[in-house]
JSON list of C-alpha atoms in Angstrom, two decimals:
[
{"chain": "X", "resi": 1, "resn": "MET", "atom": "CA", "xyz": [-32.92, 20.52, -38.80]},
{"chain": "X", "resi": 2, "resn": "PRO", "atom": "CA", "xyz": [-30.13, 19.80, -41.61]},
{"chain": "X", "resi": 3, "resn": "ARG", "atom": "CA", "xyz": [-26.75, 18.86, -40.31]},
{"chain": "X", "resi": 4, "resn": "SER", "atom": "CA", "xyz": [-25.15, 21.88, -42.21]},
{"chain": "X", "resi": 5, "resn": "ALA", "atom": "CA", "xyz": [-27.42, 24.24, -40.08]},
{"chain": "X", "resi": 6, "resn": "VAL", "atom": "CA", "xyz": [-25.72, 22.75, -36.97]},
{"chain": "X", "resi": 7, "resn": "PRO", "atom": "CA", "xyz": [-23.35, 25.23, -35.31]},
{"chain": "X", "resi": 8, "resn": "GLU", "atom": "CA", "xyz": [-19.42, 23.40, -34.97]},
{"chain": "X", "resi": 9, "resn": "VAL", "atom": "CA", "xyz": [-18.76, 23.11, -31.79]},
{"chain": "X", "resi": 10, "resn": "GLU", "atom": "CA", "xyz": [-14.86, 23.25, -31.33]},
{"chain": "X", "resi": 11, "resn": "ASN", "atom": "CA", "xyz": [-13.87, 20.47, -28.50]},
{"chain": "X", "resi": 12, "resn": "THR", "atom": "CA", "xyz": [-11.56, 22.60, -26.17]},
{"chain": "X", "resi": 13, "resn": "ILE", "atom": "CA", "xyz": [-12.65, 21.54, -22.98]},
{"chain": "X", "resi": 14, "resn": "THR", "atom": "CA", "xyz": [-9.37, 19.53, -21.48]},
{"chain": "X", "resi": 15, "resn": "ASP", "atom": "CA", "xyz": [-8.70, 17.24, -18.67]},
{"chain": "X", "resi": 16, "resn": "GLU", "atom": "CA", "xyz": [-7.34, 20.29, -16.39]},
{"chain": "X", "resi": 17, "resn": "LEU", "atom": "CA", "xyz": [-10.77, 22.52, -17.41]},
{"chain": "X", "resi": 18, "resn": "VAL", "atom": "CA", "xyz": [-12.60, 19.36, -16.49]},
{"chain": "X", "resi": 19, "resn": "GLU", "atom": "CA", "xyz": [-10.85, 19.00, -12.92]},
{"chain": "X", "resi": 20, "resn": "GLU", "atom": "CA", "xyz": [-11.27, 22.47, -12.21]},
{"chain": "X", "resi": 21, "resn": "VAL", "atom": "CA", "xyz": [-14.64, 22.46, -13.01]},
{"chain": "X", "resi": 22, "resn": "ALA", "atom": "CA", "xyz": [-15.78, 19.62, -10.77]},
{"chain": "X", "resi": 23, "resn": "MET", "atom": "CA", "xyz": [-13.54, 21.18, -8.08]},
{"chain": "X", "resi": 24, "resn": "VAL", "atom": "CA", "xyz": [-15.95, 23.94, -8.21]},
{"chain": "X", "resi": 25, "resn": "LEU", "atom": "CA", "xyz": [-19.38, 22.16, -8.75]},
{"chain": "X", "resi": 26, "resn": "LYS", "atom": "CA", "xyz": [-17.97, 20.03, -5.60]},
{"chain": "X", "resi": 27, "resn": "ALA", "atom": "CA", "xyz": [-17.65, 23.32, -3.93]},
{"chain": "X", "resi": 28, "resn": "LEU", "atom": "CA", "xyz": [-21.57, 23.71, -4.24]},
{"chain": "X", "resi": 29, "resn": "SER", "atom": "CA", "xyz": [-22.79, 21.00, -4.15]},
{"chain": "X", "resi": 30, "resn": "THR", "atom": "CA", "xyz": [-24.46, 21.08, -0.15]},
{"chain": "X", "resi": 31, "resn": "PRO", "atom": "CA", "xyz": [-26.88, 23.47, 0.25]},
{"chain": "X", "resi": 32, "resn": "LEU", "atom": "CA", "xyz": [-25.14, 25.23, 3.03]},
{"chain": "X", "resi": 33, "resn": "ARG", "atom": "CA", "xyz": [-21.72, 25.33, 1.41]},
{"chain": "X", "resi": 34, "resn": "LEU", "atom": "CA", "xyz": [-24.29, 27.17, -1.36]},
{"chain": "X", "resi": 35, "resn": "ARG", "atom": "CA", "xyz": [-25.74, 29.39, 0.78]},
{"chain": "X", "resi": 36, "resn": "MET", "atom": "CA", "xyz": [-22.50, 30.44, 2.59]},
{"chain": "X", "resi": 37, "resn": "VAL", "atom": "CA", "xyz": [-21.08, 31.11, -1.00]},
{"chain": "X", "resi": 38, "resn": "CYS", "atom": "CA", "xyz": [-23.95, 33.30, -2.12]},
{"chain": "X", "resi": 39, "resn": "GLU", "atom": "CA", "xyz": [-23.11, 35.51, 0.81]},
{"chain": "X", "resi": 40, "resn": "LEU", "atom": "CA", "xyz": [-19.86, 35.51, 0.57]},
{"chain": "X", "resi": 41, "resn": "CYS", "atom": "CA", "xyz": [-20.48, 36.72, -2.91]},
{"chain": "X", "resi": 42, "resn": "ILE", "atom": "CA", "xyz": [-22.28, 39.24, -1.74]},
{"chain": "X", "resi": 43, "resn": "GLN", "atom": "CA", "xyz": [-19.85, 40.56, 0.73]},
{"chain": "X", "resi": 44, "resn": "PRO", "atom": "CA", "xyz": [-16.86, 39.52, 3.15]},
{"chain": "X", "resi": 45, "resn": "ARG", "atom": "CA", "xyz": [-18.02, 38.00, 6.37]},
{"chain": "X", "resi": 46, "resn": "THR", "atom": "CA", "xyz": [-16.94, 36.67, 9.75]},
{"chain": "X", "resi": 47, "resn": "VAL", "atom": "CA", "xyz": [-17.83, 33.13, 10.87]},
{"chain": "X", "resi": 48, "resn": "SER", "atom": "CA", "xyz": [-20.18, 34.54, 13.50]},
{"chain": "X", "resi": 49, "resn": "GLU", "atom": "CA", "xyz": [-21.92, 36.46, 10.68]},
{"chain": "X", "resi": 50, "resn": "LEU", "atom": "CA", "xyz": [-22.46, 32.88, 8.38]},
{"chain": "X", "resi": 51, "resn": "ILE", "atom": "CA", "xyz": [-23.51, 31.18, 11.41]},
{"chain": "X", "resi": 52, "resn": "GLN", "atom": "CA", "xyz": [-26.10, 33.98, 12.02]},
{"chain": "X", "resi": 53, "resn": "ILE", "atom": "CA", "xyz": [-27.05, 33.47, 8.47]},
{"chain": "X", "resi": 54, "resn": "THR", "atom": "CA", "xyz": [-27.15, 29.83, 8.06]},
{"chain": "X", "resi": 55, "resn": "ALA", "atom": "CA", "xyz": [-28.59, 29.00, 11.68]},
{"chain": "X", "resi": 56, "resn": "VAL", "atom": "CA", "xyz": [-26.15, 26.03, 12.19]},
{"chain": "X", "resi": 57, "resn": "ARG", "atom": "CA", "xyz": [-23.58, 24.88, 14.61]},
{"chain": "X", "resi": 58, "resn": "GLN", "atom": "CA", "xyz": [-20.20, 27.08, 14.97]},
{"chain": "X", "resi": 59, "resn": "THR", "atom": "CA", "xyz": [-18.79, 23.33, 13.74]},
{"chain": "X", "resi": 60, "resn": "LEU", "atom": "CA", "xyz": [-20.53, 23.03, 10.94]},
{"chain": "X", "resi": 61, "resn": "VAL", "atom": "CA", "xyz": [-19.85, 26.55, 9.31]},
{"chain": "X", "resi": 62, "resn": "SER", "atom": "CA", "xyz": [-16.01, 26.04, 10.50]},
{"chain": "X", "resi": 63, "resn": "GLN", "atom": "CA", "xyz": [-15.97, 22.28, 8.70]},
{"chain": "X", "resi": 64, "resn": "GLN", "atom": "CA", "xyz": [-17.94, 23.94, 6.08]},
{"chain": "X", "resi": 65, "resn": "LEU", "atom": "CA", "xyz": [-15.59, 26.67, 5.50]},
{"chain": "X", "resi": 66, "resn": "ALA", "atom": "CA", "xyz": [-12.53, 24.31, 5.97]},
{"chain": "X", "resi": 67, "resn": "THR", "atom": "CA", "xyz": [-13.78, 22.59, 2.71]},
{"chain": "X", "resi": 68, "resn": "LEU", "atom": "CA", "xyz": [-14.11, 25.88, 0.64]},
{"chain": "X", "resi": 69, "resn": "ARG", "atom": "CA", "xyz": [-10.73, 27.15, 2.02]},
{"chain": "X", "resi": 70, "resn": "GLU", "atom": "CA", "xyz": [-8.99, 23.91, 0.97]},
{"chain": "X", "resi": 71, "resn": "LEU", "atom": "CA", "xyz": [-11.12, 23.84, -2.50]},
{"chain": "X", "resi": 72, "resn": "GLY", "atom": "CA", "xyz": [-9.69, 26.89, -3.49]},
{"chain": "X", "resi": 73, "resn": "ILE", "atom": "CA", "xyz": [-13.13, 28.85, -3.29]},
{"chain": "X", "resi": 74, "resn": "ILE", "atom": "CA", "xyz": [-12.87, 31.00, -0.77]},
{"chain": "X", "resi": 75, "resn": "ASP", "atom": "CA", "xyz": [-9.77, 32.59, 2.06]},
{"chain": "X", "resi": 76, "resn": "LYS", "atom": "CA", "xyz": [-9.61, 34.68, 5.06]},
{"chain": "X", "resi": 77, "resn": "ARG", "atom": "CA", "xyz": [-7.79, 37.72, 6.57]},
{"chain": "X", "resi": 78, "resn": "ARG", "atom": "CA", "xyz": [-7.22, 38.61, 10.03]},
{"chain": "X", "resi": 79, "resn": "ASP", "atom": "CA", "xyz": [-8.93, 41.79, 11.44]},
{"chain": "X", "resi": 80, "resn": "GLY", "atom": "CA", "xyz": [-8.27, 41.78, 15.05]},
{"chain": "X", "resi": 81, "resn": "THR", "atom": "CA", "xyz": [-9.63, 38.85, 16.41]},
{"chain": "X", "resi": 82, "resn": "LYS", "atom": "CA", "xyz": [-11.79, 38.23, 13.46]},
{"chain": "X", "resi": 83, "resn": "MET", "atom": "CA", "xyz": [-11.67, 35.71, 10.78]},
{"chain": "X", "resi": 84, "resn": "ILE", "atom": "CA", "xyz": [-12.89, 37.44, 7.93]},
{"chain": "X", "resi": 85, "resn": "TYR", "atom": "CA", "xyz": [-13.54, 35.57, 4.89]},
{"chain": "X", "resi": 86, "resn": "ARG", "atom": "CA", "xyz": [-14.51, 35.97, 1.64]},
{"chain": "X", "resi": 87, "resn": "ILE", "atom": "CA", "xyz": [-14.64, 35.08, -2.19]},
{"chain": "X", "resi": 88, "resn": "ALA", "atom": "CA", "xyz": [-10.68, 33.38, -3.52]},
{"chain": "X", "resi": 89, "resn": "ASP", "atom": "CA", "xyz": [-12.10, 32.51, -6.88]},
{"chain": "X", "resi": 90, "resn": "GLU", "atom": "CA", "xyz": [-13.75, 34.71, -9.35]},
{"chain": "X", "resi": 91, "resn": "ASN", "atom": "CA", "xyz": [-15.15, 31.86, -11.52]},
{"chain": "X", "resi": 92, "resn": "ALA", "atom": "CA", "xyz": [-17.55, 31.13, -8.75]},
{"chain": "X", "resi": 93, "resn": "ILE", "atom": "CA", "xyz": [-19.44, 34.37, -8.05]},
{"chain": "X", "resi": 94, "resn": "LYS", "atom": "CA", "xyz": [-19.74, 33.63, -12.39]},
{"chain": "X", "resi": 95, "resn": "ILE", "atom": "CA", "xyz": [-20.69, 30.41, -11.42]},
{"chain": "X", "resi": 96, "resn": "VAL", "atom": "CA", "xyz": [-23.33, 31.04, -8.46]},
{"chain": "X", "resi": 97, "resn": "ASN", "atom": "CA", "xyz": [-24.90, 34.63, -10.11]},
{"chain": "X", "resi": 98, "resn": "SER", "atom": "CA", "xyz": [-25.45, 32.39, -12.96]},
{"chain": "X", "resi": 99, "resn": "LEU", "atom": "CA", "xyz": [-27.48, 29.41, -11.24]},
{"chain": "X", "resi": 100, "resn": "CYS", "atom": "CA", "xyz": [-29.22, 32.03, -9.53]},
{"chain": "X", "resi": 101, "resn": "GLU", "atom": "CA", "xyz": [-30.24, 33.48, -12.79]},
{"chain": "X", "resi": 102, "resn": "ILE", "atom": "CA", "xyz": [-31.26, 30.38, -14.51]},
{"chain": "X", "resi": 103, "resn": "TYR", "atom": "CA", "xyz": [-33.44, 28.85, -11.46]},
{"chain": "X", "resi": 104, "resn": "LYS", "atom": "CA", "xyz": [-35.03, 32.43, -10.64]},
{"chain": "X", "resi": 105, "resn": "LYS", "atom": "CA", "xyz": [-38.37, 32.14, -10.35]}
]
């Protein structure tokens, strides 16, 4: 392709944006966290629901939820005696949907 036919791409990615994207990718970098984020993209869930869906121990689910909260991907609210977890970063939903679309077979 001749050089003139290659579209110019404006380099607008800042160090701050790189850090933000890397943080989200880090949050999605393990199968368990990715699975939990996918489930939370569908609807908010309790720890018990996530344990049932993922079939892993409560301690591991709780650890991964804490990591996702620290990274700003999810947040939680109390509903009586239950904690309900939901997506806090709408960009995480876009990323998960894009990944699913790319890898869907």
